[in-house]
Amino acid sequence: MRVGVIGAGGVGVELVNYLLTLGNVREIVLVNRNKEKALGEVADFSYVESFTYARNTHLHSGSYADCAGCDVIVITAGAQLKGNQTRDELLGENALLIREIVRTLHTHAPHAILVMVTNPVDVLTHIAYKEGLYPRERLISAGTLVDTARFMKIVSQKVGIDPKNINGYILGEHGKGSTLPWSICNICGLDVDTFCSLNGLPPLDRAQIYRDVINAGYEVFHKKGNTNHSTAASVFRIIRAITNDEHSVLPLGVYLEGEYGLHDVVLNVPVVITRKGASKILNYKLLPEELEALHESAKNMQAMAAGV
Ligand SMILES: NC(=O)c1ccc[n+]([C@@H]2O[C@H](COP(=O)([O-])OP(=O)(O)OC[C@H]3O[C@@H](n4cnc5c(N)ncnc54)[C@H](O)[C@@H]3O)[C@@H](O)[C@H]2O)c1
């Protein structure tokens, strides 16, 4: 398996670290606008091999042309948030760049699965899809997977259970317009209220948990300037699901064609991830208010995409 990482910044480099130490890929190509930075990262990583017993994946820096033959390419290149800028404000700056990157990648790696990380991630995936070059199953927004990880951790702290036993998804868009459908959440197989009442715990404050999930990313960002560890871990999770042909269900952004009554929008919904990418979109019977929240999110995403 060959993986391309576009952008050797906070997220891209952390992702390389996950792939080198925990992954099972044969080769990684790191592409950065500033080539010296990519060369420096590669050189620094090369000395890790003396101390780690992970598979010695071949990491090298390269150009877009070197991404030829990549099975998965992760796009982290682009402007990062500055000060109090919102993710949506990055759109104008990053849309032109993403169009150019996707066109270039398609000339060299038309069969790759692209995973978008650059923000605003769902709208940029929509813009990339509209180039008409990659099919929807091979153009995935990493979107709300990291928000879902935050949800799992926050609930786990309330109930004293490992986050991996907290099931549920943040859906819709990555950011303030996301939605948390509690009707499809459970803790160890029990709906959250039943779990709490049977196990001597107070009921969860659902509204507060949702606010905490939304604020988690911003809080980290304001303290350290990015959220690279959790974001890179979520992208690594996607790559592992692809490389192992896992058929795992992850909440990811894909172009919708009628699912959940939505058309012509990239939104995060539960999808089955395999060696072929997002091979299937799962259907859930959401409560009317949960479905309405998803539709609100879609309107917001469509308005942003139309404005570019
Ligand atoms: N989806 C998410 O959950 C999530 C989370 C964190 C960050 N992000 C987004 O991911 C992007 C990267 O974040 P970061 O913290 O790594 O930023 P960063 O500024 O640390 O790194 C961005 C890198 O992209 C490179 N770059 C810019 N244009 C390029 C081009 N044309 N080709 C190749 N490389 C290019 C820059 O040189 C830089 O090294 C940002 O847009 C950020 O908002 C998304």
JSON list of N, CA and C and ligand atoms in Angstrom, two decimals, residues 6-12 31-33 64 76-80 90 94 97 101 117-119 121 146 174 226-227 231, ligand 1:
[
{"chain": "A", "resi": 6, "resn": "ILE", "atom": "N", "xyz": [-0.21, 15.15, 1.36]},
{"chain": "A", "resi": 6, "resn": "ILE", "atom": "CA", "xyz": [0.03, 16.47, 0.78]},
{"chain": "A", "resi": 6, "resn": "ILE", "atom": "C", "xyz": [-0.04, 17.49, 1.91]},
{"chain": "A", "resi": 7, "resn": "GLY", "atom": "N", "xyz": [1.07, 18.15, 2.18]},
{"chain": "A", "resi": 7, "resn": "GLY", "atom": "CA", "xyz": [1.13, 19.13, 3.27]},
{"chain": "A", "resi": 7, "resn": "GLY", "atom": "C", "xyz": [1.92, 18.55, 4.44]},
{"chain": "A", "resi": 8, "resn": "ALA", "atom": "N", "xyz": [3.11, 19.13, 4.67]},
{"chain": "A", "resi": 8, "resn": "ALA", "atom": "CA", "xyz": [3.95, 18.65, 5.78]},
{"chain": "A", "resi": 8, "resn": "ALA", "atom": "C", "xyz": [3.86, 19.62, 6.95]},
{"chain": "A", "resi": 9, "resn": "GLY", "atom": "N", "xyz": [2.63, 19.93, 7.35]},
{"chain": "A", "resi": 9, "resn": "GLY", "atom": "CA", "xyz": [2.43, 20.81, 8.50]},
{"chain": "A", "resi": 9, "resn": "GLY", "atom": "C", "xyz": [2.08, 19.97, 9.73]},
{"chain": "A", "resi": 10, "resn": "GLY", "atom": "N", "xyz": [1.38, 20.61, 10.66]},
{"chain": "A", "resi": 10, "resn": "GLY", "atom": "CA", "xyz": [1.06, 19.94, 11.93]},
{"chain": "A", "resi": 10, "resn": "GLY", "atom": "C", "xyz": [0.35, 18.62, 11.73]},
{"chain": "A", "resi": 11, "resn": "VAL", "atom": "N", "xyz": [-0.69, 18.59, 10.90]},
{"chain": "A", "resi": 11, "resn": "VAL", "atom": "CA", "xyz": [-1.48, 17.37, 10.73]},
{"chain": "A", "resi": 11, "resn": "VAL", "atom": "C", "xyz": [-0.73, 16.35, 9.87]},
{"chain": "A", "resi": 12, "resn": "GLY", "atom": "N", "xyz": [-0.17, 16.83, 8.74]},
{"chain": "A", "resi": 12, "resn": "GLY", "atom": "CA", "xyz": [0.50, 15.91, 7.82]},
{"chain": "A", "resi": 12, "resn": "GLY", "atom": "C", "xyz": [1.65, 15.16, 8.49]},
{"chain": "A", "resi": 31, "resn": "VAL", "atom": "N", "xyz": [4.51, 15.40, 0.34]},
{"chain": "A", "resi": 31, "resn": "VAL", "atom": "CA", "xyz": [4.61, 16.51, -0.63]},
{"chain": "A", "resi": 31, "resn": "VAL", "atom": "C", "xyz": [4.33, 17.82, 0.11]},
{"chain": "A", "resi": 32, "resn": "ASN", "atom": "N", "xyz": [5.22, 18.77, -0.03]},
{"chain": "A", "resi": 32, "resn": "ASN", "atom": "CA", "xyz": [4.99, 20.07, 0.62]},
{"chain": "A", "resi": 32, "resn": "ASN", "atom": "C", "xyz": [5.40, 21.19, -0.31]},
{"chain": "A", "resi": 33, "resn": "ARG", "atom": "N", "xyz": [4.70, 22.33, -0.19]},
{"chain": "A", "resi": 33, "resn": "ARG", "atom": "CA", "xyz": [5.05, 23.47, -1.05]},
{"chain": "A", "resi": 33, "resn": "ARG", "atom": "C", "xyz": [6.50, 23.87, -0.78]},
{"chain": "A", "resi": 64, "resn": "TYR", "atom": "N", "xyz": [4.00, 16.06, -6.73]},
{"chain": "A", "resi": 64, "resn": "TYR", "atom": "CA", "xyz": [2.69, 15.48, -7.04]},
{"chain": "A", "resi": 64, "resn": "TYR", "atom": "C", "xyz": [2.85, 14.29, -7.98]},
{"chain": "A", "resi": 76, "resn": "THR", "atom": "N", "xyz": [-3.77, 17.65, 3.26]},
{"chain": "A", "resi": 76, "resn": "THR", "atom": "CA", "xyz": [-3.75, 18.52, 4.45]},
{"chain": "A", "resi": 76, "resn": "THR", "atom": "C", "xyz": [-3.18, 19.89, 4.08]},
{"chain": "A", "resi": 77, "resn": "ALA", "atom": "N", "xyz": [-2.91, 20.11, 2.81]},
{"chain": "A", "resi": 77, "resn": "ALA", "atom": "CA", "xyz": [-2.27, 21.37, 2.40]},
{"chain": "A", "resi": 77, "resn": "ALA", "atom": "C", "xyz": [-3.26, 22.51, 2.46]},
{"chain": "A", "resi": 78, "resn": "GLY", "atom": "N", "xyz": [-2.76, 23.68, 2.78]},
{"chain": "A", "resi": 78, "resn": "GLY", "atom": "CA", "xyz": [-3.61, 24.85, 2.71]},
{"chain": "A", "resi": 78, "resn": "GLY", "atom": "C", "xyz": [-3.43, 25.75, 3.90]},
{"chain": "A", "resi": 79, "resn": "ALA", "atom": "N", "xyz": [-4.19, 26.84, 3.86]},
{"chain": "A", "resi": 79, "resn": "ALA", "atom": "CA", "xyz": [-4.10, 27.81, 4.95]},
{"chain": "A", "resi": 79, "resn": "ALA", "atom": "C", "xyz": [-4.69, 27.21, 6.21]},
{"chain": "A", "resi": 80, "resn": "GLN", "atom": "N", "xyz": [-4.07, 27.51, 7.32]},
{"chain": "A", "resi": 80, "resn": "GLN", "atom": "CA", "xyz": [-4.56, 27.09, 8.64]},
{"chain": "A", "resi": 80, "resn": "GLN", "atom": "C", "xyz": [-5.25, 28.31, 9.27]},
{"chain": "A", "resi": 90, "resn": "LEU", "atom": "N", "xyz": [-11.85, 30.22, 5.83]},
{"chain": "A", "resi": 90, "resn": "LEU", "atom": "CA", "xyz": [-10.70, 29.72, 5.05]},
{"chain": "A", "resi": 90, "resn": "LEU", "atom": "C", "xyz": [-11.10, 29.34, 3.63]},
{"chain": "A", "resi": 94, "resn": "ASN", "atom": "N", "xyz": [-8.68, 28.51, 0.38]},
{"chain": "A", "resi": 94, "resn": "ASN", "atom": "CA", "xyz": [-8.33, 27.10, 0.14]},
{"chain": "A", "resi": 94, "resn": "ASN", "atom": "C", "xyz": [-9.04, 26.48, -1.06]},
{"chain": "A", "resi": 97, "resn": "LEU", "atom": "N", "xyz": [-6.86, 26.47, -4.21]},
{"chain": "A", "resi": 97, "resn": "LEU", "atom": "CA", "xyz": [-5.75, 25.53, -4.01]},
{"chain": "A", "resi": 97, "resn": "LEU", "atom": "C", "xyz": [-6.22, 24.08, -4.16]},
{"chain": "A", "resi": 101, "resn": "ILE", "atom": "N", "xyz": [-4.99, 21.21, -6.70]},
{"chain": "A", "resi": 101, "resn": "ILE", "atom": "CA", "xyz": [-4.37, 19.98, -6.20]},
{"chain": "A", "resi": 101, "resn": "ILE", "atom": "C", "xyz": [-5.10, 18.74, -6.75]},
{"chain": "A", "resi": 117, "resn": "VAL", "atom": "N", "xyz": [-8.64, 16.79, 4.39]},
{"chain": "A", "resi": 117, "resn": "VAL", "atom": "CA", "xyz": [-8.53, 17.26, 5.78]},
{"chain": "A", "resi": 117, "resn": "VAL", "atom": "C", "xyz": [-8.59, 18.78, 5.84]},
{"chain": "A", "resi": 118, "resn": "THR", "atom": "N", "xyz": [-8.09, 19.42, 4.77]},
{"chain": "A", "resi": 118, "resn": "THR", "atom": "CA", "xyz": [-8.04, 20.88, 4.72]},
{"chain": "A", "resi": 118, "resn": "THR", "atom": "C", "xyz": [-9.43, 21.48, 4.96]},
{"chain": "A", "resi": 119, "resn": "ASN", "atom": "N", "xyz": [-9.48, 22.51, 5.75]},
{"chain": "A", "resi": 119, "resn": "ASN", "atom": "CA", "xyz": [-10.75, 23.15, 6.12]},
{"chain": "A", "resi": 119, "resn": "ASN", "atom": "C", "xyz": [-11.15, 24.29, 5.19]},
{"chain": "A", "resi": 121, "resn": "VAL", "atom": "N", "xyz": [-13.56, 21.44, 5.57]},
{"chain": "A", "resi": 121, "resn": "VAL", "atom": "CA", "xyz": [-13.29, 20.15, 4.95]},
{"chain": "A", "resi": 121, "resn": "VAL", "atom": "C", "xyz": [-14.44, 19.60, 4.10]},
{"chain": "A", "resi": 146, "resn": "VAL", "atom": "N", "xyz": [-13.25, 13.17, 13.84]},
{"chain": "A", "resi": 146, "resn": "VAL", "atom": "CA", "xyz": [-12.55, 13.69, 15.02]},
{"chain": "A", "resi": 146, "resn": "VAL", "atom": "C", "xyz": [-13.56, 14.22, 16.06]},
{"chain": "A", "resi": 174, "resn": "HIS", "atom": "N", "xyz": [-18.57, 19.21, 9.74]},
{"chain": "A", "resi": 174, "resn": "HIS", "atom": "CA", "xyz": [-17.52, 19.36, 10.75]},
{"chain": "A", "resi": 174, "resn": "HIS", "atom": "C", "xyz": [-17.58, 20.81, 11.24]},
{"chain": "A", "resi": 226, "resn": "ASN", "atom": "N", "xyz": [-3.30, 24.37, 16.86]},
{"chain": "A", "resi": 226, "resn": "ASN", "atom": "CA", "xyz": [-3.88, 23.37, 15.95]},
{"chain": "A", "resi": 226, "resn": "ASN", "atom": "C", "xyz": [-4.38, 22.17, 16.78]},
{"chain": "A", "resi": 227, "resn": "THR", "atom": "N", "xyz": [-4.98, 21.22, 16.06]},
{"chain": "A", "resi": 227, "resn": "THR", "atom": "CA", "xyz": [-5.50, 20.02, 16.74]},
{"chain": "A", "resi": 227, "resn": "THR", "atom": "C", "xyz": [-4.92, 18.79, 16.04]},
{"chain": "A", "resi": 231, "resn": "THR", "atom": "N", "xyz": [-6.64, 14.97, 15.02]},
{"chain": "A", "resi": 231, "resn": "THR", "atom": "CA", "xyz": [-7.01, 14.93, 13.61]},
{"chain": "A", "resi": 231, "resn": "THR", "atom": "C", "xyz": [-6.20, 13.86, 12.88]},
{"chain": "B", "resi": 1, "resn": "LIG", "atom": "N1", "xyz": [-10.62, 18.33, 9.25]},
{"chain": "B", "resi": 1, "resn": "LIG", "atom": "C1", "xyz": [-10.14, 18.55, 10.47]},
{"chain": "B", "resi": 1, "resn": "LIG", "atom": "O1", "xyz": [-10.63, 18.01, 11.47]},
{"chain": "B", "resi": 1, "resn": "LIG", "atom": "C2", "xyz": [-8.95, 19.44, 10.63]},
{"chain": "B", "resi": 1, "resn": "LIG", "atom": "C3", "xyz": [-8.28, 19.53, 11.85]},
{"chain": "B", "resi": 1, "resn": "LIG", "atom": "C4", "xyz": [-7.13, 20.29, 11.94]},
{"chain": "B", "resi": 1, "resn": "LIG", "atom": "C5", "xyz": [-6.72, 21.01, 10.82]},
{"chain": "B", "resi": 1, "resn": "LIG", "atom": "N2", "xyz": [-7.45, 20.94, 9.67]},
{"chain": "B", "resi": 1, "resn": "LIG", "atom": "C6", "xyz": [-7.07, 21.70, 8.47]},
{"chain": "B", "resi": 1, "resn": "LIG", "atom": "O2", "xyz": [-6.02, 21.00, 7.81]},
{"chain": "B", "resi": 1, "resn": "LIG", "atom": "C7", "xyz": [-5.17, 21.94, 7.17]},
{"chain": "B", "resi": 1, "resn": "LIG", "atom": "C8", "xyz": [-3.75, 21.73, 7.64]},
{"chain": "B", "resi": 1, "resn": "LIG", "atom": "O3", "xyz": [-3.64, 21.95, 9.03]},
{"chain": "B", "resi": 1, "resn": "LIG", "atom": "P1", "xyz": [-2.18, 22.01, 9.67]},
{"chain": "B", "resi": 1, "resn": "LIG", "atom": "O4", "xyz": [-2.36, 22.24, 11.12]},
{"chain": "B", "resi": 1, "resn": "LIG", "atom": "O5", "xyz": [-1.40, 20.82, 9.22]},
{"chain": "B", "resi": 1, "resn": "LIG", "atom": "O6", "xyz": [-1.64, 23.32, 8.96]},
{"chain": "B", "resi": 1, "resn": "LIG", "atom": "P2", "xyz": [-0.13, 23.77, 8.75]},
{"chain": "B", "resi": 1, "resn": "LIG", "atom": "O7", "xyz": [-0.17, 25.21, 8.40]},
{"chain": "B", "resi": 1, "resn": "LIG", "atom": "O8", "xyz": [0.70, 23.31, 9.87]},
{"chain": "B", "resi": 1, "resn": "LIG", "atom": "O9", "xyz": [0.33, 22.93, 7.46]},
{"chain": "B", "resi": 1, "resn": "LIG", "atom": "C9", "xyz": [-0.14, 23.16, 6.17]},
{"chain": "B", "resi": 1, "resn": "LIG", "atom": "C10", "xyz": [0.98, 22.74, 5.23]},
{"chain": "B", "resi": 1, "resn": "LIG", "atom": "O10", "xyz": [0.49, 22.78, 3.88]},
{"chain": "B", "resi": 1, "resn": "LIG", "atom": "C11", "xyz": [1.57, 23.21, 3.07]},
{"chain": "B", "resi": 1, "resn": "LIG", "atom": "N3", "xyz": [1.06, 23.66, 1.77]},
{"chain": "B", "resi": 1, "resn": "LIG", "atom": "C12", "xyz": [0.37, 24.80, 1.50]},
{"chain": "B", "resi": 1, "resn": "LIG", "atom": "N4", "xyz": [0.07, 24.81, 0.18]},
{"chain": "B", "resi": 1, "resn": "LIG", "atom": "C13", "xyz": [0.56, 23.66, -0.37]},
{"chain": "B", "resi": 1, "resn": "LIG", "atom": "C14", "xyz": [0.55, 23.09, -1.66]},
{"chain": "B", "resi": 1, "resn": "LIG", "atom": "N5", "xyz": [-0.01, 23.72, -2.69]},
{"chain": "B", "resi": 1, "resn": "LIG", "atom": "N6", "xyz": [1.12, 21.87, -1.85]},
{"chain": "B", "resi": 1, "resn": "LIG", "atom": "C15", "xyz": [1.71, 21.23, -0.84]},
{"chain": "B", "resi": 1, "resn": "LIG", "atom": "N7", "xyz": [1.76, 21.73, 0.43]},
{"chain": "B", "resi": 1, "resn": "LIG", "atom": "C16", "xyz": [1.18, 22.92, 0.65]},
{"chain": "B", "resi": 1, "resn": "LIG", "atom": "C17", "xyz": [2.25, 24.30, 3.88]},
{"chain": "B", "resi": 1, "resn": "LIG", "atom": "O11", "xyz": [3.58, 24.53, 3.43]},
{"chain": "B", "resi": 1, "resn": "LIG", "atom": "C18", "xyz": [2.21, 23.67, 5.28]},
{"chain": "B", "resi": 1, "resn": "LIG", "atom": "O12", "xyz": [3.37, 22.88, 5.51]},
{"chain": "B", "resi": 1, "resn": "LIG", "atom": "C19", "xyz": [-5.76, 23.35, 7.52]},
{"chain": "B", "resi": 1, "resn": "LIG", "atom": "O13", "xyz": [-6.63, 23.75, 6.48]},
{"chain": "B", "resi": 1, "resn": "LIG", "atom": "C20", "xyz": [-6.54, 23.08, 8.78]},
{"chain": "B", "resi": 1, "resn": "LIG", "atom": "O14", "xyz": [-7.59, 24.01, 8.97]},
{"chain": "B", "resi": 1, "resn": "LIG", "atom": "C21", "xyz": [-8.53, 20.18, 9.55]}
]
